[in-house]
Coordinates of C-alpha atoms in Angstrom, one line a residue:
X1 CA 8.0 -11.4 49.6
X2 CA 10.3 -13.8 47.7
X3 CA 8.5 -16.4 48.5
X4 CA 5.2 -15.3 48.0
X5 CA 5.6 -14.4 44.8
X6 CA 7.3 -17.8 43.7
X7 CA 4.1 -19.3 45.6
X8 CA 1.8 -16.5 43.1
X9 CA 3.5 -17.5 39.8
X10 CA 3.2 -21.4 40.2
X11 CA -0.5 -21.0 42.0
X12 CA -1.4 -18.3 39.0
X13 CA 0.2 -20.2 36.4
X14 CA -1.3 -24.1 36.8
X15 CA -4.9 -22.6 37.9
X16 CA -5.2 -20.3 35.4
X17 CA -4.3 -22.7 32.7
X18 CA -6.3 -25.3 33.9
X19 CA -9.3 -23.6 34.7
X20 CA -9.2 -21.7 30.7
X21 CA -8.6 -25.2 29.0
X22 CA -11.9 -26.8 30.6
X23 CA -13.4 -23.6 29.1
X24 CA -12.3 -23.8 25.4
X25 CA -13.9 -25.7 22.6
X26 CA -11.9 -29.4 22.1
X27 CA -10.3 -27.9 18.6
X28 CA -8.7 -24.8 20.6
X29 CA -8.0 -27.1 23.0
X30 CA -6.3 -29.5 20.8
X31 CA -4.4 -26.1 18.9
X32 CA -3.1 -25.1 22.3
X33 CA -1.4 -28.7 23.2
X34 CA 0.7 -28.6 20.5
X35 CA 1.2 -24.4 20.3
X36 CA 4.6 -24.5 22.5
X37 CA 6.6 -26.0 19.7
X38 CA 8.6 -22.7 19.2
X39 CA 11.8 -23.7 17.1
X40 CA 12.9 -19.2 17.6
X41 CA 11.0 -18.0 20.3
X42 CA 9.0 -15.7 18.3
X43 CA 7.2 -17.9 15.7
X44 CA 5.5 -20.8 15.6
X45 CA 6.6 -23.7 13.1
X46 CA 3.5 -26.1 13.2
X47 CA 3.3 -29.1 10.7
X48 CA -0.1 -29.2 8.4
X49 CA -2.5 -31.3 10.3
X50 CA -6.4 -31.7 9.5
X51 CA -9.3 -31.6 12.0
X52 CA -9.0 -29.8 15.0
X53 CA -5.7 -27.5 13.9
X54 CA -7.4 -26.9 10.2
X55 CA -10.6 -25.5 12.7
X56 CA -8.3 -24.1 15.3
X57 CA -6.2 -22.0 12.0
X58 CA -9.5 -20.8 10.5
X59 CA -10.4 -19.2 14.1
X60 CA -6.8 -18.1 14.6
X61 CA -6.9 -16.2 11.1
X62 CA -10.7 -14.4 11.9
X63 CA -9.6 -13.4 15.3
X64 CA -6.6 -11.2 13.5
X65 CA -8.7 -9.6 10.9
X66 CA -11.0 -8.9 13.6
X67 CA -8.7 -8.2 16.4
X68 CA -11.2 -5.9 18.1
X69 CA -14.2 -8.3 18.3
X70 CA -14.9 -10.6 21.1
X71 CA -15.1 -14.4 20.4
X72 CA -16.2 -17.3 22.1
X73 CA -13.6 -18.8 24.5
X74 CA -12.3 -15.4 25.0
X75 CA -10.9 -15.0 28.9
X76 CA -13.3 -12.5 30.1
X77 CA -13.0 -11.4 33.7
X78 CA -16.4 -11.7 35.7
X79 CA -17.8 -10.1 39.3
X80 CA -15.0 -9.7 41.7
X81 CA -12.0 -10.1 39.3
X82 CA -13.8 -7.6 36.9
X83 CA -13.8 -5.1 39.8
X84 CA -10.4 -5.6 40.9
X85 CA -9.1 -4.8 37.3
X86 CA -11.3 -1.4 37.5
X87 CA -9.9 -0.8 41.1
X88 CA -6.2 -1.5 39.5
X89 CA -6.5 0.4 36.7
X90 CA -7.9 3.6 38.2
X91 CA -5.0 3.6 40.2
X92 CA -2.6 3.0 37.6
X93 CA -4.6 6.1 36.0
X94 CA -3.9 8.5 38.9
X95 CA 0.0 7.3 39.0
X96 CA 0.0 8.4 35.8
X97 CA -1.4 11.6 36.0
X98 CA 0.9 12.1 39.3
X99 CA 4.4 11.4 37.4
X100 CA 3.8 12.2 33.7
X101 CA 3.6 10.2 30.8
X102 CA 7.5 10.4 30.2
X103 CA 8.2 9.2 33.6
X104 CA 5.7 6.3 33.7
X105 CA 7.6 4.9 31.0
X106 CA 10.3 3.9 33.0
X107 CA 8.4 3.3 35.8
X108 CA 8.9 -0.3 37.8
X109 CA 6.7 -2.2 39.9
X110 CA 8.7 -1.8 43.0
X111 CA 8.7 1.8 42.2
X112 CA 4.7 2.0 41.9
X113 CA 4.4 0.4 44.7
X114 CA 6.6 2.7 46.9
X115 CA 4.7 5.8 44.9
X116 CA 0.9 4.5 46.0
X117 CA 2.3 4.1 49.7
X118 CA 3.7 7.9 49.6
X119 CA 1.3 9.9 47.5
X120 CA -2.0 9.6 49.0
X121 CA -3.7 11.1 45.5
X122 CA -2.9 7.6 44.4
X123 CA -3.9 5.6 47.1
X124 CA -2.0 2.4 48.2
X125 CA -2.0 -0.5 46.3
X126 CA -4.2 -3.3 48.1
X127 CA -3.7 -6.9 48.5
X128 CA -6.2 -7.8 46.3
X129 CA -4.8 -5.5 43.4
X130 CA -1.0 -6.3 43.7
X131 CA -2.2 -10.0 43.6
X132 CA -4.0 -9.5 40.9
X133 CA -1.2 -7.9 39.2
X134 CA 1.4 -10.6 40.3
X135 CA -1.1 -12.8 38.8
X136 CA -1.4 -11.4 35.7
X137 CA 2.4 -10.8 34.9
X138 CA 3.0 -14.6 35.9
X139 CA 0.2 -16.7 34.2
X140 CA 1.1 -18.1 30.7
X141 CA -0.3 -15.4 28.3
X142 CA -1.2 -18.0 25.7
X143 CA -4.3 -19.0 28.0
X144 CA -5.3 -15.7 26.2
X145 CA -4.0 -16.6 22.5
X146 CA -1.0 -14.6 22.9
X147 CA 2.0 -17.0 22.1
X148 CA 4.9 -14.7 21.7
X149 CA 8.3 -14.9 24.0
X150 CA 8.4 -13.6 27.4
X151 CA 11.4 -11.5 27.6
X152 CA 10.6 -9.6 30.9
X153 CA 10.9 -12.5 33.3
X154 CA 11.0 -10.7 36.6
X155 CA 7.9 -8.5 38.0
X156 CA 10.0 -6.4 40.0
X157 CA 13.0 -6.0 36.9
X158 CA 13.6 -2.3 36.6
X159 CA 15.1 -0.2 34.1
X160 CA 17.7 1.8 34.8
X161 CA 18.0 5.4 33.9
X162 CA 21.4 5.1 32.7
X163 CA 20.4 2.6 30.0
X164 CA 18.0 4.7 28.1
X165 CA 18.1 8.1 26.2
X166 CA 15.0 10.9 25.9
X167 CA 14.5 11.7 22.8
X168 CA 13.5 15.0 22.2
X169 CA 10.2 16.5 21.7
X170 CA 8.3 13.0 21.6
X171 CA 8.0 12.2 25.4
X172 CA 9.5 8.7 24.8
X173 CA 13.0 6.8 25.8
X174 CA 14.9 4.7 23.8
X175 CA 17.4 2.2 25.0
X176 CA 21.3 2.9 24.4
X177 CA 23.1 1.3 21.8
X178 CA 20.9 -0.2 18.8
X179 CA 17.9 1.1 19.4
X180 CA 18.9 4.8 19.5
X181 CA 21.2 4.3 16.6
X182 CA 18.4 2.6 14.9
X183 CA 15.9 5.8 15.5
X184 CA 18.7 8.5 14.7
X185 CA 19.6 6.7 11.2
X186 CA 15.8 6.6 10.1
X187 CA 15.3 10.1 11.8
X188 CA 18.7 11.4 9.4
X189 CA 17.0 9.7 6.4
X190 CA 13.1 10.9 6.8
X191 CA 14.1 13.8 8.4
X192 CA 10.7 15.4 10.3
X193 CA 8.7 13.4 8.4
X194 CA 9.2 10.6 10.8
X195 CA 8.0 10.6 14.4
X196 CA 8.8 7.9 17.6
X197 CA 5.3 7.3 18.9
X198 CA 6.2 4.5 21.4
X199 CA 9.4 4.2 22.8
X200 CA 10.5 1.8 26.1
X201 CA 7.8 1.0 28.0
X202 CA 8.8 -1.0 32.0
X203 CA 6.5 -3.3 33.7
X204 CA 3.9 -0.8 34.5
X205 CA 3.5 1.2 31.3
X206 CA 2.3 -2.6 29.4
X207 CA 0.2 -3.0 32.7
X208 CA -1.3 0.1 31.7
X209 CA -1.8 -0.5 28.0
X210 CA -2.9 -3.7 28.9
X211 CA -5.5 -3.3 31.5
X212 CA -7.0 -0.4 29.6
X213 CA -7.3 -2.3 26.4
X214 CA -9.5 -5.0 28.8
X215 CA -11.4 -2.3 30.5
X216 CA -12.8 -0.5 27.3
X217 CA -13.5 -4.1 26.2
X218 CA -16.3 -5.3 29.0
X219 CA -12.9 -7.0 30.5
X220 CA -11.3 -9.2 27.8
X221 CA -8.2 -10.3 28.7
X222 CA -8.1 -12.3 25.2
X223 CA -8.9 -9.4 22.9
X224 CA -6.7 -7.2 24.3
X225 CA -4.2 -10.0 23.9
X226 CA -4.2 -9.5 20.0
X227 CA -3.5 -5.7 19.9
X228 CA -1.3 -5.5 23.3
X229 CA 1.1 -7.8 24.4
X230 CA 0.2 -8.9 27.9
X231 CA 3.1 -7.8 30.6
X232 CA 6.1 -8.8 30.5
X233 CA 6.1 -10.0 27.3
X234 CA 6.4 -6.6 24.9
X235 CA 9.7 -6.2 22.9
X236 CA 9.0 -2.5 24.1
X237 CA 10.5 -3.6 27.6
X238 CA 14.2 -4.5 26.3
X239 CA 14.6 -2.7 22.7
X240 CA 11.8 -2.2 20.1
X241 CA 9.5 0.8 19.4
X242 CA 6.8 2.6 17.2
X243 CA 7.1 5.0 14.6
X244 CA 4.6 7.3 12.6
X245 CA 4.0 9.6 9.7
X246 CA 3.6 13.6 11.4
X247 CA 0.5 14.9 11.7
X248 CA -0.9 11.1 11.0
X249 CA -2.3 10.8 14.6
X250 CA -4.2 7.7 15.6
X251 CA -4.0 6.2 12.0
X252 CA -0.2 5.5 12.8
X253 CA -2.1 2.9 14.6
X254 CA -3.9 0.9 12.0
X255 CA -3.4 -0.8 8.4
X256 CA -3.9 2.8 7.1
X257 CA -0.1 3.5 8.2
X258 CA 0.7 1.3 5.5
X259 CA -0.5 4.2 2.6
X260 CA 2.3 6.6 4.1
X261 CA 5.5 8.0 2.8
X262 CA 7.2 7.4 5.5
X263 CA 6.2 3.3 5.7
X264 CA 7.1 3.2 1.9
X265 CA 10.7 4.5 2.5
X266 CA 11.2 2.5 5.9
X267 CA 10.1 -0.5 4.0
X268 CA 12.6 0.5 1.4
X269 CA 15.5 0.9 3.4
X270 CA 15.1 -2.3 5.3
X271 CA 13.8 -0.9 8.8
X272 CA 11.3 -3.0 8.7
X273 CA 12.1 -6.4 9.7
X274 CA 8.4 -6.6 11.6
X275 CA 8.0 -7.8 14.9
X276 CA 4.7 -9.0 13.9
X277 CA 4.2 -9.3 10.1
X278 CA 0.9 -9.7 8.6
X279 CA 0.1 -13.3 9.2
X280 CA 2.0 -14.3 11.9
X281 CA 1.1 -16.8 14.5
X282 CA 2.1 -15.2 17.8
X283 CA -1.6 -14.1 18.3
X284 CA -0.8 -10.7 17.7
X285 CA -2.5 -8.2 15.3
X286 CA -0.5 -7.1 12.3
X287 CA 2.1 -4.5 13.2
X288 CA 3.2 -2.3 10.9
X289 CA 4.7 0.3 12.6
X290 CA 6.5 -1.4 15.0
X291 CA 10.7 -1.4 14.0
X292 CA 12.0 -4.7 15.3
X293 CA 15.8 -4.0 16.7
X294 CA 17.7 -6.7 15.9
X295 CA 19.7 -7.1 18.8
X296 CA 16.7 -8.2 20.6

């Protein structure tokens, strides 16, 4: 299995790669050769050029004010790879359903795979499907326009129970140390005002997030690149998480968070270092909610 997997991630990575370049426009194309110069790991420091980066910064800047709109030279999965990311999902969707939203957090790949095998409401992963995923968790996520760090580097890396802590009445876990700290300090502050709406997430919650954000967009891996970071690479996976004004619901979600108490006073008392900061060039959507833990 080892092997086979090593075989995956080089195969997945170089064909992948090569077959999206031949797809994009020459100024994307030209943008993306010089897009790995990451001084941090979470930011790009680019030097002021003209032609193709001027065009390639423009298109960058309307693909983040329209995060949800499809543009052209967006990876969009066609015939039989559309209907193995169905196929996956679905599945996903029952495993879900079968172990609880809580649970599913935690939940590794290993793990899912032992679960389809066992619990025929699921259904056992395919060849096709676990391909697919190996595929997906191993190609280079800035063929999609996603250029943030990786920092789950392992498909089969698992979280262990003993690292995390539930947190009461929001069906989410928080790692030990920082990050708990972090969330009982703002929750002291804010008091109920404040509410965790996203805490760790393993491989196979993003998987989730991810695929879903695709399938209710005809299949674009590339637009649900700039809302959802593609597996393996969410901050989710090792230390960050969401927070939101009660009673706020989906709007926690969007720029609208922004207008709330609670953003006002976390902005105030420094919480808000931001993962993704309005105008940032990881290919990611503005984040306001999202607490960055420093540690990570």
């Amino acid at each position: 299995m080892l092997n086979r997997r090593h075989f995956l991630q080089h195969i997945c990575g170089c064909t992948a790669a090569l077959a999206v370049q031949s797809l994009l426009p020459a100024p994307v194309r030209a943008a993306a050769a010089i897009s790995s110069s990451t001084l941090d790991g979470t930011a790009l420091h680019l030097a002021p050029q003209a032609g193709a980066y001027d065009l390639h910064i423009r298109d960058y800047y309307d693909k983040m004010r329209h995060f949800d709109s499809p543009f052209e030279g967006d990876i969009i999965l066609q015939g039989e790879h559309r209907d193995i990311l169905y196929r996956t999902l679905q599945r996903i969707q029952r495993m879900v359903d079968t172990v609880g939203y809580a649970n599913f957090s935690l939940l590794g790949f290993d793990d899912a795979v032992r679960l389809g095998r066992n619990y025929p409401k699921i259904g056992t992963f395919t060849k096709n499907e676990l391909e697919f995923m190996e595929c997906q968790f191993y190609a280079d996520a800035a063929i999609y326009g996603f250029y943030g760090v990786k920092v789950i580097t392992r498909l089969t890396e698992r979280i262990s129970q003993k690292n995390v802590i539930k947190v009461p009445y929001s069906g989410n876990y928080l790692f030990k140390g920082e990050p708990h700290d972090t969330w009982l300090a703002i929750q002291k502050t804010l008091g109920n005002t404040v509410v965790l709406t996203s805490g760790v997430r393993g491989v196979m919650k993003q998987f989730h997030l991810f695929l879903n954000k695709a399938v209710q967009n005809d299949a674009n891996l590339s637009l649900a690149s700039r809302s959802l970071a593609p597996p393996g690479y969410s901050f989710h996976g090792v230390s960050d998480f969401d927070v939101g004004q009660r009673d706020f619901g989906e709007y926690n979600f969007t720029d609208r968070f922004t207008e709330t108490d609670v953003f006002a006073r976390l902005a105030e008392l420094g919480y808000l270092t931001l993962r993704y900061p309005r105008g940032n060039r990881l290919g990611v959507r503005f984040e306001p909610w999202h607490v960055k833990v420093n540690q990570a």
